[in-house]
């Protein structure tokens, strides 16, 4: 039997038709993970449509179970620091 290791934190990002138009957010979060050296600690996972298209983009931060909607790319750095680094 082999043992898998999982990251301490996960960012789930909706990849439905409206949310996927905000690819820059996923890119910003990926760059932040790389810049802070958190590749083994934080993972980004694309999820199916959350059916909350009016509030795109939708994302969830675990283990906090914090759901965010209507996130702009200008907020991404602040959100990353609050949700991942704190």
Short mmCIF file of N, CA, C and O in Angstrom, two decimals:
data_model
loop_
_atom_site.label_atom_id
_atom_site.label_comp_id
_atom_site.label_asym_id
_atom_site.label_seq_id
_atom_site.Cartn_x
_atom_site.Cartn_y
_atom_site.Cartn_z
N UNK A 1 0.84 -1.16 0.00
CA UNK A 1 0.00 0.00 0.00
C UNK A 1 0.90 1.24 0.00
O UNK A 1 1.87 1.32 0.73
N UNK A 2 0.54 2.21 -0.82
CA UNK A 2 1.28 3.46 -0.86
C UNK A 2 0.49 4.54 -0.14
O UNK A 2 -0.73 4.49 -0.04
N UNK A 3 1.20 5.52 0.35
CA UNK A 3 0.56 6.60 1.09
C UNK A 3 0.66 7.89 0.30
O UNK A 3 1.74 8.26 -0.17
N UNK A 4 -0.46 8.56 0.15
CA UNK A 4 -0.49 9.84 -0.55
C UNK A 4 -0.39 10.97 0.45
O UNK A 4 -0.87 10.86 1.57
N UNK A 5 0.20 12.05 0.02
CA UNK A 5 0.20 13.25 0.86
C UNK A 5 -0.72 14.27 0.20
O UNK A 5 -0.78 14.37 -1.02
N UNK A 6 -1.43 14.99 1.02
CA UNK A 6 -2.37 15.98 0.53
C UNK A 6 -1.98 17.34 1.08
O UNK A 6 -1.43 17.45 2.17
N UNK A 7 -2.30 18.40 0.34
CA UNK A 7 -1.97 19.75 0.81
C UNK A 7 -2.79 20.12 2.05
O UNK A 7 -3.88 19.59 2.26
N UNK A 8 -2.25 21.04 2.83
CA UNK A 8 -2.96 21.52 4.02
C UNK A 8 -4.16 22.37 3.64
O UNK A 8 -5.16 22.40 4.35
N UNK A 9 -4.04 23.10 2.54
CA UNK A 9 -5.11 24.00 2.11
C UNK A 9 -5.42 23.78 0.64
O UNK A 9 -4.54 23.46 -0.15
N UNK A 10 -6.70 24.01 0.30
CA UNK A 10 -7.14 23.84 -1.08
C UNK A 10 -8.02 25.02 -1.46
O UNK A 10 -8.86 25.47 -0.67
N UNK A 11 -7.81 25.50 -2.68
CA UNK A 11 -8.66 26.54 -3.24
C UNK A 11 -9.46 25.90 -4.36
O UNK A 11 -8.89 25.47 -5.37
N UNK A 12 -10.76 25.77 -4.16
CA UNK A 12 -11.65 25.23 -5.18
C UNK A 12 -12.20 26.40 -5.98
O UNK A 12 -12.79 27.32 -5.42
N UNK A 13 -12.01 26.35 -7.30
CA UNK A 13 -12.47 27.43 -8.16
C UNK A 13 -13.45 26.85 -9.18
O UNK A 13 -13.12 25.91 -9.91
N UNK A 14 -14.65 27.43 -9.22
CA UNK A 14 -15.66 26.99 -10.16
C UNK A 14 -15.14 27.17 -11.59
O UNK A 14 -14.53 28.17 -11.92
N UNK A 15 -15.42 26.17 -12.43
CA UNK A 15 -14.99 26.22 -13.81
C UNK A 15 -16.19 26.15 -14.77
O UNK A 15 -16.08 25.69 -15.89
N UNK A 16 -17.34 26.61 -14.27
CA UNK A 16 -18.54 26.66 -15.11
C UNK A 16 -18.38 27.72 -16.19
O UNK A 16 -17.39 28.46 -16.22
N UNK A 17 -19.36 27.85 -17.05
CA UNK A 17 -19.23 28.73 -18.21
C UNK A 17 -18.97 30.20 -17.85
O UNK A 17 -18.15 30.85 -18.49
N UNK A 18 -19.63 30.73 -16.84
CA UNK A 18 -19.39 32.13 -16.48
C UNK A 18 -18.13 32.29 -15.62
O UNK A 18 -17.37 33.23 -15.80
N UNK A 19 -17.94 31.40 -14.68
CA UNK A 19 -16.76 31.49 -13.80
C UNK A 19 -15.46 31.29 -14.57
O UNK A 19 -14.44 31.92 -14.26
N UNK A 20 -15.49 30.43 -15.56
CA UNK A 20 -14.25 30.14 -16.30
C UNK A 20 -13.78 31.33 -17.14
O UNK A 20 -12.65 31.33 -17.62
N UNK A 21 -14.61 32.34 -17.28
CA UNK A 21 -14.19 33.55 -18.00
C UNK A 21 -13.21 34.37 -17.17
O UNK A 21 -12.59 35.30 -17.67
N UNK A 22 -13.05 34.01 -15.90
CA UNK A 22 -12.16 34.73 -14.98
C UNK A 22 -10.87 33.95 -14.75
O UNK A 22 -10.43 33.79 -13.62
N UNK A 23 -10.27 33.49 -15.82
CA UNK A 23 -9.05 32.68 -15.73
C UNK A 23 -7.90 33.42 -15.06
O UNK A 23 -7.00 32.82 -14.50
N UNK A 24 -7.93 34.76 -15.12
CA UNK A 24 -6.84 35.54 -14.53
C UNK A 24 -6.75 35.31 -13.02
O UNK A 24 -5.65 35.35 -12.46
N UNK A 25 -7.87 35.03 -12.37
CA UNK A 25 -7.83 34.78 -10.93
C UNK A 25 -7.06 33.51 -10.61
O UNK A 25 -6.22 33.48 -9.71
N UNK A 26 -7.35 32.45 -11.36
CA UNK A 26 -6.63 31.18 -11.16
C UNK A 26 -5.13 31.40 -11.40
O UNK A 26 -4.30 30.90 -10.65
N UNK A 27 -4.81 32.17 -12.40
CA UNK A 27 -3.41 32.45 -12.72
C UNK A 27 -2.74 33.22 -11.57
O UNK A 27 -1.62 32.91 -11.17
N UNK A 28 -3.43 34.23 -11.02
CA UNK A 28 -2.89 35.00 -9.91
C UNK A 28 -2.65 34.10 -8.69
O UNK A 28 -1.60 34.17 -8.05
N UNK A 29 -3.62 33.23 -8.38
CA UNK A 29 -3.45 32.34 -7.24
C UNK A 29 -2.30 31.35 -7.48
O UNK A 29 -1.52 31.07 -6.57
N UNK A 30 -2.18 30.82 -8.70
CA UNK A 30 -1.07 29.91 -9.01
C UNK A 30 0.28 30.61 -8.84
O UNK A 30 1.22 30.04 -8.29
N UNK A 31 0.37 31.85 -9.31
CA UNK A 31 1.61 32.61 -9.17
C UNK A 31 1.93 32.88 -7.71
O UNK A 31 3.08 32.80 -7.29
N UNK A 32 0.91 33.17 -6.91
CA UNK A 32 1.11 33.42 -5.48
C UNK A 32 1.61 32.16 -4.77
O UNK A 32 2.52 32.23 -3.93
N UNK A 33 1.04 31.02 -5.11
CA UNK A 33 1.50 29.75 -4.53
C UNK A 33 2.97 29.54 -4.84
O UNK A 33 3.77 29.19 -3.96
N UNK A 34 3.34 29.78 -6.08
CA UNK A 34 4.73 29.62 -6.50
C UNK A 34 5.64 30.64 -5.80
O UNK A 34 6.68 30.28 -5.26
N UNK A 35 5.24 31.91 -5.79
CA UNK A 35 6.06 32.97 -5.20
C UNK A 35 6.29 32.79 -3.70
O UNK A 35 7.34 33.15 -3.19
N UNK A 36 5.31 32.25 -3.00
CA UNK A 36 5.43 32.05 -1.55
C UNK A 36 6.00 30.65 -1.22
O UNK A 36 6.09 30.30 -0.04
N UNK A 37 6.33 29.86 -2.23
CA UNK A 37 6.90 28.53 -2.00
C UNK A 37 5.93 27.58 -1.32
O UNK A 37 6.33 26.78 -0.48
N UNK A 38 4.67 27.62 -1.74
CA UNK A 38 3.63 26.82 -1.10
C UNK A 38 3.12 25.68 -1.96
O UNK A 38 2.02 25.16 -1.73
N UNK A 39 3.91 25.27 -2.93
CA UNK A 39 3.45 24.25 -3.88
C UNK A 39 3.01 22.95 -3.20
O UNK A 39 2.06 22.31 -3.64
N UNK A 40 3.67 22.56 -2.12
CA UNK A 40 3.30 21.33 -1.42
C UNK A 40 2.25 21.56 -0.33
O UNK A 40 1.76 20.61 0.27
N UNK A 41 1.90 22.81 -0.10
CA UNK A 41 0.99 23.16 0.99
C UNK A 41 -0.39 23.57 0.51
O UNK A 41 -1.39 23.33 1.18
N UNK A 42 -0.46 24.20 -0.69
CA UNK A 42 -1.73 24.72 -1.22
C UNK A 42 -1.95 24.18 -2.62
O UNK A 42 -1.03 24.17 -3.44
N UNK A 43 -3.17 23.75 -2.88
CA UNK A 43 -3.51 23.22 -4.20
C UNK A 43 -4.74 23.94 -4.73
O UNK A 43 -5.65 24.29 -3.97
N UNK A 44 -4.77 24.16 -6.03
CA UNK A 44 -5.94 24.73 -6.70
C UNK A 44 -6.65 23.60 -7.44
O UNK A 44 -6.03 22.84 -8.16
N UNK A 45 -7.96 23.52 -7.22
CA UNK A 45 -8.76 22.48 -7.87
C UNK A 45 -9.92 23.15 -8.60
O UNK A 45 -10.67 23.92 -8.00
N UNK A 46 -10.05 22.86 -9.89
CA UNK A 46 -11.20 23.33 -10.66
C UNK A 46 -12.38 22.42 -10.35
O UNK A 46 -12.23 21.20 -10.34
N UNK A 47 -13.54 23.03 -10.07
CA UNK A 47 -14.73 22.24 -9.79
C UNK A 47 -15.81 22.54 -10.83
O UNK A 47 -15.77 23.57 -11.50
N UNK A 48 -16.75 21.62 -10.94
CA UNK A 48 -17.87 21.80 -11.86
C UNK A 48 -18.69 23.01 -11.45
O UNK A 48 -18.55 23.54 -10.35
N UNK A 49 -19.58 23.42 -12.29
CA UNK A 49 -20.45 24.57 -12.04
C UNK A 49 -21.14 24.44 -10.69
O UNK A 49 -21.68 23.40 -10.35
N UNK A 50 -21.10 25.52 -9.92
CA UNK A 50 -21.75 25.55 -8.60
C UNK A 50 -23.18 26.06 -8.69
O UNK A 50 -23.86 26.16 -7.67
N UNK A 51 -23.61 26.42 -9.88
CA UNK A 51 -24.97 26.90 -10.13
C UNK A 51 -25.24 28.24 -9.43
O UNK A 51 -26.35 28.50 -8.98
N UNK A 52 -24.20 29.04 -9.32
CA UNK A 52 -24.32 30.38 -8.74
C UNK A 52 -23.76 31.41 -9.74
O UNK A 52 -23.01 32.30 -9.37
N UNK A 53 -24.16 31.24 -10.97
CA UNK A 53 -23.58 32.00 -12.08
C UNK A 53 -23.76 33.52 -11.94
O UNK A 53 -22.94 34.28 -12.44
N UNK A 54 -24.79 33.95 -11.25
CA UNK A 54 -25.01 35.39 -11.06
C UNK A 54 -23.88 36.01 -10.24
O UNK A 54 -23.71 37.22 -10.23
N UNK A 55 -23.14 35.18 -9.53
CA UNK A 55 -22.11 35.67 -8.62
C UNK A 55 -20.70 35.26 -9.05
O UNK A 55 -19.79 35.20 -8.22
N UNK A 56 -20.53 34.98 -10.32
CA UNK A 56 -19.23 34.53 -10.83
C UNK A 56 -18.15 35.59 -10.64
O UNK A 56 -18.45 36.79 -10.73
N UNK A 57 -16.94 35.19 -10.37
CA UNK A 57 -16.49 33.82 -10.12
C UNK A 57 -16.72 33.39 -8.67
O UNK A 57 -16.72 34.20 -7.76
N UNK A 58 -16.91 32.09 -8.51
CA UNK A 58 -17.17 31.49 -7.20
C UNK A 58 -15.98 30.62 -6.83
O UNK A 58 -15.46 29.87 -7.66
N UNK A 59 -15.54 30.75 -5.57
CA UNK A 59 -14.43 29.92 -5.10
C UNK A 59 -14.61 29.59 -3.63
O UNK A 59 -15.33 30.28 -2.91
N UNK A 60 -13.97 28.52 -3.22
CA UNK A 60 -14.06 28.06 -1.84
C UNK A 60 -12.65 27.78 -1.32
O UNK A 60 -11.85 27.15 -2.01
N UNK A 61 -12.39 28.25 -0.11
CA UNK A 61 -11.10 28.02 0.53
C UNK A 61 -11.28 27.00 1.65
O UNK A 61 -12.12 27.19 2.53
N UNK A 62 -10.51 25.93 1.58
CA UNK A 62 -10.54 24.89 2.60
C UNK A 62 -9.18 24.84 3.29
O UNK A 62 -8.18 25.08 2.65
N UNK A 63 -9.11 24.60 4.57
CA UNK A 63 -10.12 24.00 5.43
C UNK A 63 -11.07 25.00 6.08
O UNK A 63 -11.93 24.60 6.86
N UNK A 64 -10.97 26.29 5.77
CA UNK A 64 -11.83 27.28 6.41
C UNK A 64 -13.30 27.16 6.00
O UNK A 64 -14.17 27.71 6.64
N UNK A 65 -13.54 26.49 4.88
CA UNK A 65 -14.88 26.39 4.30
C UNK A 65 -15.47 27.78 4.06
O UNK A 65 -16.63 28.05 4.33
N UNK A 66 -14.65 28.65 3.52
CA UNK A 66 -15.04 30.04 3.24
C UNK A 66 -15.32 30.16 1.75
O UNK A 66 -14.43 29.96 0.92
N UNK A 67 -16.57 30.47 1.41
CA UNK A 67 -16.98 30.64 0.02
C UNK A 67 -16.98 32.12 -0.32
O UNK A 67 -17.52 32.94 0.43
N UNK A 68 -16.39 32.46 -1.46
CA UNK A 68 -16.35 33.84 -1.93
C UNK A 68 -16.96 33.91 -3.32
O UNK A 68 -16.77 33.01 -4.14
N UNK A 69 -17.66 35.01 -3.58
CA UNK A 69 -18.28 35.22 -4.89
C UNK A 69 -17.93 36.61 -5.37
O UNK A 69 -17.48 37.47 -4.60
N UNK A 70 -18.14 36.83 -6.65
CA UNK A 70 -17.91 38.14 -7.27
C UNK A 70 -16.50 38.67 -7.00
O UNK A 70 -16.30 39.86 -6.76
N UNK A 71 -15.53 37.79 -7.01
CA UNK A 71 -14.14 38.16 -6.70
C UNK A 71 -13.52 38.83 -7.92
O UNK A 71 -13.60 38.32 -9.04
N UNK A 72 -12.88 39.97 -7.69
CA UNK A 72 -12.19 40.64 -8.80
C UNK A 72 -10.69 40.34 -8.73
O UNK A 72 -10.17 39.98 -7.66
N UNK A 73 -10.02 40.50 -9.84
CA UNK A 73 -8.59 40.23 -9.86
C UNK A 73 -7.82 41.21 -8.99
O UNK A 73 -6.74 40.91 -8.51
N UNK A 74 -8.41 42.38 -8.71
CA UNK A 74 -7.75 43.37 -7.86
C UNK A 74 -7.79 42.96 -6.39
O UNK A 74 -7.02 43.44 -5.59
N UNK A 75 -8.72 42.08 -6.04
CA UNK A 75 -8.83 41.58 -4.67
C UNK A 75 -8.03 40.31 -4.43
O UNK A 75 -7.86 39.89 -3.29
N UNK A 76 -7.56 39.68 -5.49
CA UNK A 76 -6.96 38.35 -5.41
C UNK A 76 -5.78 38.28 -4.45
O UNK A 76 -5.69 37.35 -3.64
N UNK A 77 -4.87 39.23 -4.51
CA UNK A 77 -3.69 39.18 -3.64
C UNK A 77 -4.09 39.30 -2.17
O UNK A 77 -3.61 38.55 -1.32
N UNK A 78 -4.99 40.22 -1.88
CA UNK A 78 -5.46 40.41 -0.50
C UNK A 78 -6.16 39.15 0.01
O UNK A 78 -5.93 38.70 1.13
N UNK A 79 -7.01 38.57 -0.83
CA UNK A 79 -7.72 37.35 -0.46
C UNK A 79 -6.74 36.21 -0.21
O UNK A 79 -6.87 35.47 0.77
N UNK A 80 -5.76 36.06 -1.08
CA UNK A 80 -4.77 35.00 -0.92
C UNK A 80 -4.06 35.15 0.43
O UNK A 80 -3.91 34.18 1.16
N UNK A 81 -3.63 36.35 0.73
CA UNK A 81 -2.92 36.58 1.99
C UNK A 81 -3.81 36.27 3.20
O UNK A 81 -3.37 35.65 4.16
N UNK A 82 -5.07 36.69 3.15
CA UNK A 82 -5.98 36.46 4.25
C UNK A 82 -6.35 34.98 4.41
O UNK A 82 -6.40 34.47 5.53
N UNK A 83 -6.60 34.32 3.30
CA UNK A 83 -7.12 32.94 3.36
C UNK A 83 -6.02 31.88 3.42
O UNK A 83 -6.24 30.83 3.98
N UNK A 84 -4.87 32.17 2.87
CA UNK A 84 -3.82 31.15 2.78
C UNK A 84 -2.66 31.42 3.74
O UNK A 84 -2.18 30.50 4.40
N UNK A 85 -2.24 32.66 3.85
CA UNK A 85 -1.05 32.95 4.64
C UNK A 85 -1.36 33.14 6.12
O UNK A 85 -0.48 32.96 6.96
N UNK A 86 -2.57 33.55 6.46
CA UNK A 86 -2.90 33.76 7.89
C UNK A 86 -3.18 32.46 8.59
O UNK A 86 -3.59 31.51 8.08
#
